[in-house]
Amino acid sequence: MPMSIPVSSDQTPLAVALSVRRLVEFLLRTGSIDSRFTGFDRANEGARIHRRLQRAAAKAHEDYKAEVALRQDYFCDGISYTLEGRADGIFTRDGITVIEEIKSTTLPMTEITEDHAPEHWAQGQVYAAIYALQNDLPRVTVLLTYFQVEEELSVQFERTYTQQELDNIVQDLLHRYAPWAQLAADWQTRSRAALRALVFPFEAYRPGQRAMISEVYKACRDGGQLLCQAPTGIGKTMSVLFPALKALGSGVAGPVFYLTARGTTRAAAEAALGLLRASDAALPLRSVTLTAKDKICLCETRECTPEACPYASGYFDRIKDALWDALQDPTGALDAALLQEYARKHTVCPFEMGLDLSLWSDVIIGDYNYLFDPVVRLQRFFESRGDYLFLVDEAHNLPDRAREMHSAALEKSAFYQAKKDLGKGKSSLKTALTKVNDHFVQWRHRCDEAAEGDSRFGRTVFEPNRDEAFDRLLSRLCEQLEIWLDEHREINDLHTELLQLYFDARGWLRVAETFDDHFVLQLSAYGSQVRASLLCLDPSAFLAADFALGRAAVLFSATLTPASYYKDLCGLPQARAVALRSPFSQENMALLCAQSVSTRYRDRENSISAIAGYLAAMVRAHRGNYLAFFPSYAYMDKVYEIFCTLFPDMAVCKQESDMDEARRTAFLEQFSPAPAQSLLGFAVLGGVFGEGVDLTGDRLIGVAVVGPGLPQVSARQEQLRDHFEQTRGCGFDYAYRFPGMNKVLQAAGRLIRTPEDRGVVLLFDNRFITPEYLRLMPPHWSHLRTVYTTEALETALQAFWQQGDPGDFP
């Protein structure tokens, strides 16, 4: 739990609430970052080990109490502290109270010495001091228990202290922390006062913006959850950050977490904070942007070990000086570039420094996984509930992202190849790999048997339960991999391969422990290959627990329809939902449906020429740039091919399945302002160009959406359909219709980005005019019209374009 400092006045002492673990680790931890074995879920692994040792201790000591919450006020150097935490165990032995502190470690047994980690002793000592004071105990014993995870061996050390000795230890720690507490308090005093007086950085609100700001502020101030569908043009980023910061000024402790699905929206959050700073040059507002390790790493090859990385070696010995320096930065905008600058100056890891600085920041900008991924989440914040404000951008992506975070997959070939690459000879590791590979072979036989029966998807089998025999084999393999990796620390291709296999196996075991009726085990065979997946079908319970860690959550997007679907899958059944109207004039967008063209799978071959004809008619109606979105690459390629054959003089470009960032940028750069000739781009629904693309003005004047965007029928989607049919009674909606329509609305949202923009959205398929789809359309789509021929489309579009000033577009 991070430090919380209420704003103090001159008449009252400075008050600081601080977790015991945060205090001792910050002051006493030394040494280097070494992530050889920290890529899997170490926090949950440690919790499992704690429970195991606590159960054993409870059998040995009748009065053993586990996870004892402790809280005590102290006063030191004019500062009032509240220290709190949980003692791992408390029991009585020979008339003396014993406070046990349990630590799991991958250090070799020879390196686990009594004094190798002073912060571990200090944590037990502070708990002992609190317990001795509250129970008037003259003496207390601190028992430090280490559990070596590879060898599954325990080693214990103990020391006995008087109550006065323990109190002296606590006072010394608080005295050493005082400058940092004062630094944070001074910042919060200035920051919160400034945020109370913060004014909106623009002269006027956009239509709908004031209403959105009001809703967000009330949710943040009072607590609760809000789903806000805010169409393009309202200014969503500023409309959530401004009221959240005002809530901090009203007394909410915070911090604000701005959580995103893509890097472009992180940049939007940074830009919005920049506008607030520009509007008030004296505004004390500190934000940190958390960037992925691979992107912010200062080394040519990322290897987070003290032997390979100078920024990891001795990190904890230098980080306090680096933090103190960065916390004096006059801009307060700790983005990736600035973190790298301070990291080079002090020779510390910029990624870890960003995480450490998050504890001192008002706003934390980062990917969804920092809250929702059980492996990556910020444990320094989310070990317990806090006064946090969660702002979730592009929230329509959250259900699928959460499914991925709570799912796992393994393939037979990885284990077979690892055994092969280890070479000739016998070893315990090769034996463990063989047993796992043999289990995959058994699964392949089951898939073959399924293919001979009535399986809808060939060699695919679904099981409602986890395969515990396989999980035991995998657990034993992990033990052997840990030994091998520890004995072979030189970095080469084999080490990299086995380390990745180890992480993948640990990820599987983590998911397996959460397996319940929200999951299925999928087994699929392709030739000799076998793929096994633990599929999370319904992430709502996980997301509900994540959101419960904070005070308030605001989920916002241009497409959150129907609200009941997102409230359900995001685990927020009681959330308030609001849908704001588009700030743009309905007259600026021609909305047409070519209902005579069927894009159903069985009709696609017959629709190709018709779609090409309609697209050509749309482009001929007015010179400019257009995008056509298709439900699959295969369908897109066929229409593209016939379009180029029928209309060779029209300029086109096409999305490819393997485009890197440079090629994606080059694709979008073709959509230039005031083009000399029209351009038609072909892209896929739900792809990189289907959302997050901002082509304003005449860089894009038309979007065609081919079909209602239904996900391709697959074994996975059918499992989703079956699950939600059984649990909600609306399986097709949850698995197909709602996700598909969301992709349609996102793609159409690439058009009309400013009040001056004009353009056309052309939909293909008569399903769009059925009640099931009309009810999913936003209010500003109420003017939908149908066309039956290309001639009718051209006539309608010519009328639309002639409504404006011909001089508006060359």
Short mmCIF file of N, CA and C in Angstrom, two decimals, residues 226-227 259-261 367-373 390-406 536 538-540 542-544 546-547 553-557 559-560 565-572 691 716 742:
data_model
loop_
_atom_site.label_atom_id
_atom_site.label_comp_id
_atom_site.label_asym_id
_atom_site.label_seq_id
_atom_site.Cartn_x
_atom_site.Cartn_y
_atom_site.Cartn_z
N LEU A 226 -18.95 4.29 -13.28
CA LEU A 226 -19.67 4.98 -14.34
C LEU A 226 -19.24 4.42 -15.68
N LEU A 227 -20.22 4.08 -16.54
CA LEU A 227 -19.96 3.76 -17.94
C LEU A 227 -20.44 4.93 -18.77
N LEU A 259 -5.86 4.30 -17.59
CA LEU A 259 -5.53 2.99 -18.14
C LEU A 259 -5.96 2.90 -19.59
N THR A 260 -5.06 2.44 -20.44
CA THR A 260 -5.29 2.48 -21.87
C THR A 260 -5.05 1.12 -22.52
N ALA A 261 -5.62 0.95 -23.70
CA ALA A 261 -5.42 -0.28 -24.48
C ALA A 261 -4.34 -0.11 -25.53
N ASP A 367 -0.81 0.91 -19.43
CA ASP A 367 -1.65 -0.09 -20.06
C ASP A 367 -2.62 -0.72 -19.06
N TYR A 368 -3.69 -1.31 -19.62
CA TYR A 368 -4.66 -2.03 -18.79
C TYR A 368 -3.99 -3.00 -17.82
N ASN A 369 -2.92 -3.65 -18.28
CA ASN A 369 -2.40 -4.76 -17.48
C ASN A 369 -1.87 -4.32 -16.12
N TYR A 370 -1.59 -3.04 -15.92
CA TYR A 370 -1.09 -2.60 -14.62
C TYR A 370 -2.13 -2.71 -13.52
N LEU A 371 -3.40 -2.84 -13.89
CA LEU A 371 -4.45 -3.12 -12.91
C LEU A 371 -5.04 -4.51 -13.08
N PHE A 372 -5.31 -4.90 -14.32
CA PHE A 372 -6.15 -6.08 -14.56
C PHE A 372 -5.38 -7.39 -14.74
N ASP A 373 -4.11 -7.33 -15.08
CA ASP A 373 -3.34 -8.56 -15.30
C ASP A 373 -2.77 -9.04 -13.97
N PHE A 390 -9.91 5.06 -11.10
CA PHE A 390 -9.57 4.34 -12.32
C PHE A 390 -10.31 4.95 -13.51
N LEU A 391 -9.56 5.44 -14.47
CA LEU A 391 -10.13 5.95 -15.72
C LEU A 391 -9.73 4.98 -16.83
N VAL A 392 -10.70 4.29 -17.41
CA VAL A 392 -10.44 3.21 -18.36
C VAL A 392 -10.84 3.67 -19.76
N ASP A 393 -9.82 3.97 -20.56
CA ASP A 393 -10.06 4.48 -21.92
C ASP A 393 -10.36 3.33 -22.88
N GLU A 394 -11.12 3.64 -23.94
CA GLU A 394 -11.49 2.64 -24.96
C GLU A 394 -11.98 1.36 -24.28
N ALA A 395 -12.92 1.52 -23.35
CA ALA A 395 -13.32 0.42 -22.47
C ALA A 395 -14.01 -0.71 -23.20
N HIS A 396 -14.42 -0.50 -24.45
CA HIS A 396 -15.02 -1.60 -25.20
C HIS A 396 -14.01 -2.73 -25.43
N ASN A 397 -12.72 -2.43 -25.30
CA ASN A 397 -11.68 -3.46 -25.46
C ASN A 397 -11.48 -4.31 -24.20
N LEU A 398 -12.00 -3.85 -23.07
CA LEU A 398 -11.64 -4.49 -21.80
C LEU A 398 -12.09 -5.94 -21.67
N PRO A 399 -13.31 -6.33 -22.03
CA PRO A 399 -13.69 -7.74 -21.84
C PRO A 399 -12.76 -8.71 -22.56
N ASP A 400 -12.44 -8.43 -23.82
CA ASP A 400 -11.55 -9.33 -24.56
C ASP A 400 -10.14 -9.32 -24.00
N ARG A 401 -9.65 -8.14 -23.62
CA ARG A 401 -8.30 -8.08 -23.03
C ARG A 401 -8.26 -8.87 -21.72
N ALA A 402 -9.32 -8.75 -20.93
CA ALA A 402 -9.35 -9.48 -19.66
C ALA A 402 -9.40 -10.99 -19.89
N ARG A 403 -10.14 -11.41 -20.90
CA ARG A 403 -10.16 -12.85 -21.24
C ARG A 403 -8.75 -13.34 -21.53
N GLU A 404 -8.00 -12.56 -22.31
CA GLU A 404 -6.64 -12.95 -22.66
C GLU A 404 -5.76 -13.02 -21.41
N MET A 405 -5.90 -12.06 -20.51
CA MET A 405 -5.06 -12.02 -19.32
C MET A 405 -5.30 -13.23 -18.41
N HIS A 406 -6.51 -13.77 -18.46
CA HIS A 406 -6.86 -14.88 -17.58
C HIS A 406 -6.94 -16.21 -18.33
N CYS A 536 -10.65 -18.50 -20.62
CA CYS A 536 -11.56 -17.76 -19.74
C CYS A 536 -12.70 -17.24 -20.60
N ASP A 538 -15.71 -15.93 -19.29
CA ASP A 538 -16.39 -14.81 -18.63
C ASP A 538 -15.44 -14.18 -17.61
N PRO A 539 -14.87 -13.00 -17.91
CA PRO A 539 -13.90 -12.37 -17.00
C PRO A 539 -14.54 -11.49 -15.94
N SER A 540 -15.86 -11.46 -15.85
CA SER A 540 -16.53 -10.45 -15.03
C SER A 540 -16.15 -10.54 -13.55
N PHE A 542 -13.31 -11.55 -12.22
CA PHE A 542 -11.97 -11.00 -12.05
C PHE A 542 -11.99 -9.48 -12.11
N LEU A 543 -12.72 -8.94 -13.09
CA LEU A 543 -12.76 -7.48 -13.23
C LEU A 543 -13.47 -6.83 -12.05
N ALA A 544 -14.51 -7.47 -11.53
CA ALA A 544 -15.21 -6.93 -10.37
C ALA A 544 -14.25 -6.81 -9.19
N ASP A 546 -11.01 -6.50 -9.36
CA ASP A 546 -10.03 -5.45 -9.66
C ASP A 546 -10.62 -4.07 -9.39
N PHE A 547 -11.82 -3.81 -9.86
CA PHE A 547 -12.42 -2.49 -9.66
C PHE A 547 -12.71 -2.23 -8.18
N ALA A 553 -14.46 4.05 -10.55
CA ALA A 553 -14.02 3.63 -11.88
C ALA A 553 -14.90 4.30 -12.91
N VAL A 554 -14.26 4.89 -13.92
CA VAL A 554 -14.97 5.50 -15.04
C VAL A 554 -14.50 4.78 -16.30
N LEU A 555 -15.42 4.07 -16.95
CA LEU A 555 -15.13 3.37 -18.20
C LEU A 555 -15.75 4.18 -19.33
N PHE A 556 -14.94 4.57 -20.31
CA PHE A 556 -15.46 5.45 -21.35
C PHE A 556 -14.97 5.02 -22.73
N SER A 557 -15.81 5.26 -23.70
CA SER A 557 -15.53 4.90 -25.09
C SER A 557 -16.61 5.52 -25.96
N THR A 559 -18.06 3.71 -28.08
CA THR A 559 -18.97 2.59 -28.36
C THR A 559 -19.07 1.69 -27.14
N LEU A 560 -20.12 1.89 -26.36
CA LEU A 560 -20.41 1.02 -25.21
C LEU A 560 -21.89 0.62 -25.25
N TYR A 565 -24.60 -5.05 -21.53
CA TYR A 565 -23.58 -6.03 -21.92
C TYR A 565 -22.25 -5.68 -21.28
N TYR A 566 -21.84 -4.43 -21.36
CA TYR A 566 -20.54 -4.03 -20.80
C TYR A 566 -20.57 -3.99 -19.28
N LYS A 567 -21.68 -3.58 -18.70
CA LYS A 567 -21.79 -3.62 -17.24
C LYS A 567 -21.64 -5.06 -16.74
N ASP A 568 -22.25 -5.97 -17.46
CA ASP A 568 -22.20 -7.39 -17.08
C ASP A 568 -20.78 -7.93 -17.20
N LEU A 569 -20.17 -7.84 -18.39
CA LEU A 569 -18.87 -8.46 -18.61
C LEU A 569 -17.74 -7.75 -17.87
N CYS A 570 -17.91 -6.49 -17.54
CA CYS A 570 -16.89 -5.76 -16.79
C CYS A 570 -17.08 -5.89 -15.28
N GLY A 571 -18.05 -6.68 -14.86
CA GLY A 571 -18.24 -6.93 -13.44
C GLY A 571 -18.77 -5.75 -12.67
N LEU A 572 -19.55 -4.88 -13.34
CA LEU A 572 -20.07 -3.67 -12.71
C LEU A 572 -21.59 -3.58 -12.88
N GLU A 691 -9.84 1.34 -35.45
CA GLU A 691 -10.07 2.24 -34.32
C GLU A 691 -8.78 2.95 -33.98
N ARG A 716 -13.86 -21.46 -30.47
CA ARG A 716 -13.85 -20.56 -29.32
C ARG A 716 -15.13 -19.75 -29.25
N ASN A 742 -19.96 -3.49 -32.37
CA ASN A 742 -18.97 -2.57 -31.81
C ASN A 742 -17.88 -2.27 -32.83
#
